[in-house]
Amino acid sequence: MDVRADGGAGVSEADLAALAALQGRFSNVLVQINIYSLLHKMQDANGLGLEVVRGEDYCRVEIRYPSDTVSKWIDPKTGKAEGLSFEFNLCEAVASWEQVRNSTTILTKEYIDALPNGWEEYAWRRINKGILLNKCKNKTLCMEKLSLVLPETSPYVPRHFGRCAVVGNSGDLLKTKFGDEIDSYDVVIRENGAPIQNYTEYVGTKSTFRLLNRGSAKALDKVVELDETKKEVLIVKTTIHDIMNRMIRELPITNPVYLMLGTSFGSSAKGTGLKALEFALSICDSVDMYGFTVDPGYKEWTRYFSESRKGHTPLHGRAYYQMMECLGVAGKIHSPMRGDPGRVVKWLPSKDTIEAARVASEKLLKRPGAGSDGPLGSCNMIKKRKRGKAPKRSGLRDAAMKHLKYMKGATRYPMERNVGGGYMCMINDR
């Protein structure tokens, strides 16, 4: 990646200084603190045994595990054990995650309607075996299959909620009784079929949202039994299936059920945990993580409620979450491996540092609207709602209302199939 300040790329000396600040040079007097010295300090104070090594430019870092780490996850494609070092791009992370904070992650009818050929080119992809529907040329049939999970507009906006906790499934949760602490959050987000009963002192009792993969979504009847209040909102990250529609109608399932609309992060990270964190960041002021770690020596991927599982790239995932915490994207990783559970995360970049680095990163990555101060600058596409179709927003938190005011009532949707980033924005007809 070329990180020189050349006019053609639109990256100025000030932008490079912002990236350098993200890497550690962020004092009022521009003290030259290298990102890697800074991150070493962070690892000493906050880390989980990982080491950070300088990459080839301002954007790249390599995160390494101790050499005595036992890697047991085998890549089914290569037959090799997962490596102990991973390269990450800080610029891509900052640019993508800061945009998530200002976007909606719920699939809506207005989004599909506004896309060019949205029903023919996109909607059928969110229906199981949608290829058999002749690309939704019969829109009525596709709408019938999606109707139970497709609101007209998003029920949530950025900053809708205050403090949120995303609870993973790691066996580490059984080492510390986090239950009361987790229940103190405004919102608790859980994953798949993770139970609450019999584990409340470790994982709490509150459950506001639950992110579901394909397997869990097809067992909705079992999932809804996990929350006794029957108020848990279910977010499906894949497709709607006929069996899901049948259960929603016939049981019936009264919990709200939605499909998730997400940003593409390429191969940098994946899994339900990552999507749960993405959803949380799109609706919450602050997000903390529980149950996202494994022991430093790493023997096997564990779950707090069942036998050990192979998982998928667990070392890569843990390193990615550690990077997010160090960047201040995720508030805090709560882990029994940290001696002082009440410690304050130190050395985090300031909001000004993150904002300047975001602008510089967007320019460097040539993202749509890079460097724009306006709320719609990152929109590849702007569509106007029909008169009278503006979402009714009342009773929202001050932070959410402030966001809506900044956005002038617009809703920003990620262009889900656009790996290079970009957004579609729906604005009100004034």
PDB file of C-alpha atoms in Angstrom, residues 36-240:
ATOM      1  CA  TYR A  36       4.438  -0.565  18.668  1.00  0.00           C
ATOM      2  CA  SER A  37       5.990   0.764  21.875  1.00  0.00           C
ATOM      3  CA  LEU A  38       2.545   2.076  22.719  1.00  0.00           C
ATOM      4  CA  LEU A  39       0.891  -1.225  22.002  1.00  0.00           C
ATOM      5  CA  HIS A  40       3.550  -3.062  23.992  1.00  0.00           C
ATOM      6  CA  LYS A  41       2.569  -0.868  26.943  1.00  0.00           C
ATOM      7  CA  MET A  42      -1.051  -1.698  26.250  1.00  0.00           C
ATOM      8  CA  GLN A  43      -0.292  -5.396  26.209  1.00  0.00           C
ATOM      9  CA  ASP A  44       1.572  -5.113  29.515  1.00  0.00           C
ATOM     10  CA  ALA A  45      -1.362  -3.318  31.109  1.00  0.00           C
ATOM     11  CA  ASN A  46      -4.306  -4.829  29.294  1.00  0.00           C
ATOM     12  CA  GLY A  47      -3.244  -7.631  27.020  1.00  0.00           C
ATOM     13  CA  LEU A  48      -3.773 -11.342  26.836  1.00  0.00           C
ATOM     14  CA  GLY A  49      -0.199 -12.415  26.190  1.00  0.00           C
ATOM     15  CA  LEU A  50       0.053 -11.125  22.611  1.00  0.00           C
ATOM     16  CA  GLU A  51       2.950  -9.230  21.032  1.00  0.00           C
ATOM     17  CA  VAL A  52       2.683  -6.480  18.423  1.00  0.00           C
ATOM     18  CA  VAL A  53       5.307  -6.053  15.692  1.00  0.00           C
ATOM     19  CA  ARG A  54       5.617  -3.130  13.260  1.00  0.00           C
ATOM     20  CA  GLY A  55       4.279  -3.685   9.772  1.00  0.00           C
ATOM     21  CA  GLU A  56       5.588  -2.337   6.488  1.00  0.00           C
ATOM     22  CA  ASP A  57       3.703   0.977   6.639  1.00  0.00           C
ATOM     23  CA  TYR A  58       1.554   3.194   8.851  1.00  0.00           C
ATOM     24  CA  CYS A  59      -1.425   0.880   8.502  1.00  0.00           C
ATOM     25  CA  ARG A  60      -0.132  -2.608   9.123  1.00  0.00           C
ATOM     26  CA  VAL A  61       0.606  -4.440  12.341  1.00  0.00           C
ATOM     27  CA  GLU A  62       1.467  -8.045  13.031  1.00  0.00           C
ATOM     28  CA  ILE A  63       0.104  -9.637  16.196  1.00  0.00           C
ATOM     29  CA  ARG A  64       1.975 -12.680  17.479  1.00  0.00           C
ATOM     30  CA  TYR A  65       1.225 -15.330  20.047  1.00  0.00           C
ATOM     31  CA  PRO A  66       3.917 -16.639  22.418  1.00  0.00           C
ATOM     32  CA  SER A  67       6.029 -19.328  20.769  1.00  0.00           C
ATOM     33  CA  ASP A  68       4.863 -21.938  23.285  1.00  0.00           C
ATOM     34  CA  THR A  69       1.208 -21.485  22.280  1.00  0.00           C
ATOM     35  CA  VAL A  70      -0.315 -24.819  21.292  1.00  0.00           C
ATOM     36  CA  SER A  71      -2.261 -24.385  18.059  1.00  0.00           C
ATOM     37  CA  LYS A  72      -4.669 -27.261  17.545  1.00  0.00           C
ATOM     38  CA  TRP A  73      -7.194 -25.908  15.055  1.00  0.00           C
ATOM     39  CA  ILE A  74      -6.546 -27.525  11.668  1.00  0.00           C
ATOM     40  CA  ASP A  75      -7.521 -25.712   8.499  1.00  0.00           C
ATOM     41  CA  PRO A  76      -9.666 -28.230   6.575  1.00  0.00           C
ATOM     42  CA  LYS A  77      -8.511 -26.748   3.258  1.00  0.00           C
ATOM     43  CA  THR A  78      -4.761 -26.960   3.867  1.00  0.00           C
ATOM     44  CA  GLY A  79      -4.529 -29.595   6.591  1.00  0.00           C
ATOM     45  CA  LYS A  80      -2.192 -27.287   8.537  1.00  0.00           C
ATOM     46  CA  ALA A  81      -2.487 -26.001  12.099  1.00  0.00           C
ATOM     47  CA  GLU A  82      -3.483 -22.360  12.558  1.00  0.00           C
ATOM     48  CA  GLY A  83      -0.488 -20.026  12.621  1.00  0.00           C
ATOM     49  CA  LEU A  84       0.720 -18.000  15.585  1.00  0.00           C
ATOM     50  CA  SER A  85       1.028 -14.610  13.860  1.00  0.00           C
ATOM     51  CA  PHE A  86      -1.525 -12.509  11.989  1.00  0.00           C
ATOM     52  CA  GLU A  87      -1.250  -9.287  10.001  1.00  0.00           C
ATOM     53  CA  PHE A  88      -3.969  -6.668  10.379  1.00  0.00           C
ATOM     54  CA  ASN A  89      -4.611  -3.380   8.613  1.00  0.00           C
ATOM     55  CA  LEU A  90      -5.388  -0.636  11.142  1.00  0.00           C
ATOM     56  CA  CYS A  91      -6.570   1.727   8.406  1.00  0.00           C
ATOM     57  CA  GLU A  92      -9.175  -0.718   7.117  1.00  0.00           C
ATOM     58  CA  ALA A  93     -10.288  -1.480  10.671  1.00  0.00           C
ATOM     59  CA  VAL A  94     -10.727   2.166  11.670  1.00  0.00           C
ATOM     60  CA  ALA A  95     -12.442   3.159   8.415  1.00  0.00           C
ATOM     61  CA  SER A  96     -14.866   0.230   8.496  1.00  0.00           C
ATOM     62  CA  TRP A  97     -15.753   0.133  12.178  1.00  0.00           C
ATOM     63  CA  GLU A  98     -16.267   3.864  12.578  1.00  0.00           C
ATOM     64  CA  GLN A  99     -18.725   3.734   9.679  1.00  0.00           C
ATOM     65  CA  VAL A 100     -20.570   0.834  11.320  1.00  0.00           C
ATOM     66  CA  ARG A 101     -21.264   3.121  14.281  1.00  0.00           C
ATOM     67  CA  ASN A 102     -23.295   5.399  12.007  1.00  0.00           C
ATOM     68  CA  SER A 103     -25.215   2.806  10.003  1.00  0.00           C
ATOM     69  CA  THR A 104     -28.171   0.481  10.412  1.00  0.00           C
ATOM     70  CA  THR A 105     -27.658  -3.282  10.354  1.00  0.00           C
ATOM     71  CA  ILE A 106     -31.279  -4.410  10.001  1.00  0.00           C
ATOM     72  CA  LEU A 107     -32.487  -5.455   6.547  1.00  0.00           C
ATOM     73  CA  THR A 108     -35.558  -3.436   5.567  1.00  0.00           C
ATOM     74  CA  LYS A 109     -38.037  -3.271   2.721  1.00  0.00           C
ATOM     75  CA  GLU A 110     -37.057   0.320   1.928  1.00  0.00           C
ATOM     76  CA  TYR A 111     -33.458  -0.846   1.413  1.00  0.00           C
ATOM     77  CA  ILE A 112     -34.429  -3.550  -1.079  1.00  0.00           C
ATOM     78  CA  ASP A 113     -36.886  -1.245  -2.866  1.00  0.00           C
ATOM     79  CA  ALA A 114     -34.242   1.474  -3.211  1.00  0.00           C
ATOM     80  CA  LEU A 115     -31.500  -0.743  -4.624  1.00  0.00           C
ATOM     81  CA  PRO A 116     -31.284  -0.778  -8.432  1.00  0.00           C
ATOM     82  CA  ASN A 117     -33.087  -4.015  -9.321  1.00  0.00           C
ATOM     83  CA  GLY A 118     -33.119  -4.756  -5.595  1.00  0.00           C
ATOM     84  CA  TRP A 119     -35.622  -7.581  -5.777  1.00  0.00           C
ATOM     85  CA  GLU A 120     -34.133  -9.230  -8.859  1.00  0.00           C
ATOM     86  CA  GLU A 121     -30.469  -8.850  -7.879  1.00  0.00           C
ATOM     87  CA  TYR A 122     -30.474  -8.955  -4.073  1.00  0.00           C
ATOM     88  CA  ALA A 123     -33.687 -10.026  -2.320  1.00  0.00           C
ATOM     89  CA  TRP A 124     -33.599 -13.632  -3.497  1.00  0.00           C
ATOM     90  CA  ARG A 125     -30.143 -14.023  -1.941  1.00  0.00           C
ATOM     91  CA  ARG A 126     -31.704 -13.524   1.511  1.00  0.00           C
ATOM     92  CA  ILE A 127     -34.136 -16.412   0.969  1.00  0.00           C
ATOM     93  CA  ASN A 128     -33.018 -20.014   1.401  1.00  0.00           C
ATOM     94  CA  LYS A 129     -32.910 -21.632  -2.047  1.00  0.00           C
ATOM     95  CA  GLY A 130     -33.762 -18.235  -3.471  1.00  0.00           C
ATOM     96  CA  ILE A 131     -32.089 -19.206  -6.748  1.00  0.00           C
ATOM     97  CA  LEU A 132     -35.176 -21.342  -7.419  1.00  0.00           C
ATOM     98  CA  LEU A 133     -37.391 -18.250  -7.296  1.00  0.00           C
ATOM     99  CA  ASN A 134     -36.214 -17.011 -10.698  1.00  0.00           C
ATOM    100  CA  LYS A 135     -34.481 -14.029  -9.071  1.00  0.00           C
ATOM    101  CA  CYS A 136     -37.723 -12.753  -7.540  1.00  0.00           C
ATOM    102  CA  LYS A 137     -39.330 -11.846 -10.833  1.00  0.00           C
ATOM    103  CA  ASN A 138     -42.484 -12.759  -8.956  1.00  0.00           C
ATOM    104  CA  LYS A 139     -42.001 -10.085  -6.298  1.00  0.00           C
ATOM    105  CA  THR A 140     -45.207 -11.083  -4.503  1.00  0.00           C
ATOM    106  CA  LEU A 141     -43.884 -14.585  -3.804  1.00  0.00           C
ATOM    107  CA  CYS A 142     -40.561 -13.273  -2.501  1.00  0.00           C
ATOM    108  CA  MET A 143     -42.294 -10.657  -0.389  1.00  0.00           C
ATOM    109  CA  GLU A 144     -44.455 -13.391   1.128  1.00  0.00           C
ATOM    110  CA  LYS A 145     -41.348 -15.322   2.186  1.00  0.00           C
ATOM    111  CA  LEU A 146     -39.662 -12.234   3.637  1.00  0.00           C
ATOM    112  CA  SER A 147     -42.682 -10.462   5.116  1.00  0.00           C
ATOM    113  CA  LEU A 148     -42.364 -11.847   8.657  1.00  0.00           C
ATOM    114  CA  VAL A 149     -38.793 -10.594   9.044  1.00  0.00           C
ATOM    115  CA  LEU A 150     -38.779  -7.478   6.850  1.00  0.00           C
ATOM    116  CA  PRO A 151     -39.807  -4.177   8.504  1.00  0.00           C
ATOM    117  CA  GLU A 152     -40.460  -1.162   6.292  1.00  0.00           C
ATOM    118  CA  THR A 153     -37.725   0.824   8.072  1.00  0.00           C
ATOM    119  CA  SER A 154     -35.199  -0.054  10.757  1.00  0.00           C
ATOM    120  CA  PRO A 155     -36.582  -0.215  14.310  1.00  0.00           C
ATOM    121  CA  TYR A 156     -33.189   0.909  15.664  1.00  0.00           C
ATOM    122  CA  VAL A 157     -30.853   3.825  15.034  1.00  0.00           C
ATOM    123  CA  PRO A 158     -27.213   4.430  15.982  1.00  0.00           C
ATOM    124  CA  ARG A 159     -26.833   5.313  19.706  1.00  0.00           C
ATOM    125  CA  HIS A 160     -30.284   3.819  20.341  1.00  0.00           C
ATOM    126  CA  PHE A 161     -28.948   2.221  23.523  1.00  0.00           C
ATOM    127  CA  GLY A 162     -26.269   3.147  26.050  1.00  0.00           C
ATOM    128  CA  ARG A 163     -23.969   0.504  27.552  1.00  0.00           C
ATOM    129  CA  CYS A 164     -24.105  -2.879  25.831  1.00  0.00           C
ATOM    130  CA  ALA A 165     -22.481  -6.246  26.516  1.00  0.00           C
ATOM    131  CA  VAL A 166     -21.868  -8.883  23.853  1.00  0.00           C
ATOM    132  CA  VAL A 167     -21.623 -12.292  25.516  1.00  0.00           C
ATOM    133  CA  GLY A 168     -19.733 -14.963  23.597  1.00  0.00           C
ATOM    134  CA  ASN A 169     -19.673 -18.673  24.329  1.00  0.00           C
ATOM    135  CA  SER A 170     -16.117 -19.290  25.551  1.00  0.00           C
ATOM    136  CA  GLY A 171     -15.548 -21.761  28.383  1.00  0.00           C
ATOM    137  CA  ASP A 172     -13.568 -19.007  30.116  1.00  0.00           C
ATOM    138  CA  LEU A 173     -16.906 -17.628  31.320  1.00  0.00           C
ATOM    139  CA  LEU A 174     -17.017 -20.391  33.933  1.00  0.00           C
ATOM    140  CA  LYS A 175     -13.835 -19.079  35.576  1.00  0.00           C
ATOM    141  CA  THR A 176     -15.366 -15.808  36.808  1.00  0.00           C
ATOM    142  CA  LYS A 177     -18.865 -15.036  38.055  1.00  0.00           C
ATOM    143  CA  PHE A 178     -19.643 -12.174  35.689  1.00  0.00           C
ATOM    144  CA  GLY A 179     -23.437 -12.658  35.938  1.00  0.00           C
ATOM    145  CA  ASP A 180     -24.392  -9.591  38.003  1.00  0.00           C
ATOM    146  CA  GLU A 181     -21.933  -7.435  36.068  1.00  0.00           C
ATOM    147  CA  ILE A 182     -23.412  -8.512  32.729  1.00  0.00           C
ATOM    148  CA  ASP A 183     -26.943  -7.831  33.972  1.00  0.00           C
ATOM    149  CA  SER A 184     -25.941  -4.249  34.846  1.00  0.00           C
ATOM    150  CA  TYR A 185     -25.705  -3.307  31.149  1.00  0.00           C
ATOM    151  CA  ASP A 186     -28.578  -1.592  29.365  1.00  0.00           C
ATOM    152  CA  VAL A 187     -28.523  -4.233  26.639  1.00  0.00           C
ATOM    153  CA  VAL A 188     -27.141  -7.785  26.541  1.00  0.00           C
ATOM    154  CA  ILE A 189     -26.529  -9.520  23.214  1.00  0.00           C
ATOM    155  CA  ARG A 190     -26.068 -13.297  23.092  1.00  0.00           C
ATOM    156  CA  GLU A 191     -25.283 -15.781  20.343  1.00  0.00           C
ATOM    157  CA  ASN A 192     -26.950 -18.835  18.829  1.00  0.00           C
ATOM    158  CA  GLY A 193     -28.155 -21.448  21.333  1.00  0.00           C
ATOM    159  CA  ALA A 194     -26.124 -20.299  24.343  1.00  0.00           C
ATOM    160  CA  PRO A 195     -28.248 -21.014  27.445  1.00  0.00           C
ATOM    161  CA  ILE A 196     -28.889 -18.794  30.448  1.00  0.00           C
ATOM    162  CA  GLN A 197     -30.529 -21.201  32.883  1.00  0.00           C
ATOM    163  CA  ASN A 198     -28.087 -23.077  35.160  1.00  0.00           C
ATOM    164  CA  TYR A 199     -25.351 -20.545  34.298  1.00  0.00           C
ATOM    165  CA  THR A 200     -26.828 -17.273  35.560  1.00  0.00           C
ATOM    166  CA  GLU A 201     -24.073 -16.523  38.082  1.00  0.00           C
ATOM    167  CA  TYR A 202     -21.561 -16.700  35.225  1.00  0.00           C
ATOM    168  CA  VAL A 203     -23.465 -15.205  32.274  1.00  0.00           C
ATOM    169  CA  GLY A 204     -26.344 -13.274  33.850  1.00  0.00           C
ATOM    170  CA  THR A 205     -30.084 -13.436  33.226  1.00  0.00           C
ATOM    171  CA  LYS A 206     -30.703 -10.498  30.890  1.00  0.00           C
ATOM    172  CA  SER A 207     -30.970 -11.099  27.151  1.00  0.00           C
ATOM    173  CA  THR A 208     -32.087  -8.301  24.842  1.00  0.00           C
ATOM    174  CA  PHE A 209     -30.901  -9.567  21.449  1.00  0.00           C
ATOM    175  CA  ARG A 210     -29.631 -12.892  20.120  1.00  0.00           C
ATOM    176  CA  LEU A 211     -27.586 -13.286  16.916  1.00  0.00           C
ATOM    177  CA  LEU A 212     -28.297 -16.530  15.064  1.00  0.00           C
ATOM    178  CA  ASN A 213     -26.362 -18.449  12.439  1.00  0.00           C
ATOM    179  CA  ARG A 214     -28.057 -20.740   9.928  1.00  0.00           C
ATOM    180  CA  GLY A 215     -28.229 -23.782  12.207  1.00  0.00           C
ATOM    181  CA  SER A 216     -29.665 -21.910  15.178  1.00  0.00           C
ATOM    182  CA  ALA A 217     -32.136 -20.005  12.997  1.00  0.00           C
ATOM    183  CA  LYS A 218     -33.611 -23.288  11.756  1.00  0.00           C
ATOM    184  CA  ALA A 219     -34.211 -24.233  15.411  1.00  0.00           C
ATOM    185  CA  LEU A 220     -36.144 -21.095  16.360  1.00  0.00           C
ATOM    186  CA  ASP A 221     -38.567 -23.141  18.450  1.00  0.00           C
ATOM    187  CA  LYS A 222     -35.681 -24.185  20.713  1.00  0.00           C
ATOM    188  CA  VAL A 223     -34.034 -20.749  20.711  1.00  0.00           C
ATOM    189  CA  VAL A 224     -37.115 -18.904  21.976  1.00  0.00           C
ATOM    190  CA  GLU A 225     -37.232 -21.209  25.003  1.00  0.00           C
ATOM    191  CA  LEU A 226     -33.851 -19.887  26.180  1.00  0.00           C
ATOM    192  CA  ASP A 227     -35.329 -16.553  27.287  1.00  0.00           C
ATOM    193  CA  GLU A 228     -38.243 -16.869  29.700  1.00  0.00           C
ATOM    194  CA  THR A 229     -39.432 -13.307  29.046  1.00  0.00           C
ATOM    195  CA  LYS A 230     -40.150 -14.106  25.375  1.00  0.00           C
ATOM    196  CA  LYS A 231     -39.061 -10.559  24.556  1.00  0.00           C
ATOM    197  CA  GLU A 232     -35.622 -11.354  23.177  1.00  0.00           C
ATOM    198  CA  VAL A 233     -35.156  -9.911  19.668  1.00  0.00           C
ATOM    199  CA  LEU A 234     -33.752 -12.501  17.251  1.00  0.00           C
ATOM    200  CA  ILE A 235     -31.336 -11.333  14.551  1.00  0.00           C
ATOM    201  CA  VAL A 236     -30.629 -13.863  11.787  1.00  0.00           C
ATOM    202  CA  LYS A 237     -27.343 -13.246  10.006  1.00  0.00           C
ATOM    203  CA  THR A 238     -28.038 -15.542   7.027  1.00  0.00           C
ATOM    204  CA  THR A 239     -31.273 -16.221   5.118  1.00  0.00           C
ATOM    205  CA  ILE A 240     -34.945 -16.764   5.848  1.00  0.00           C
TER     206      ILE A 240
END
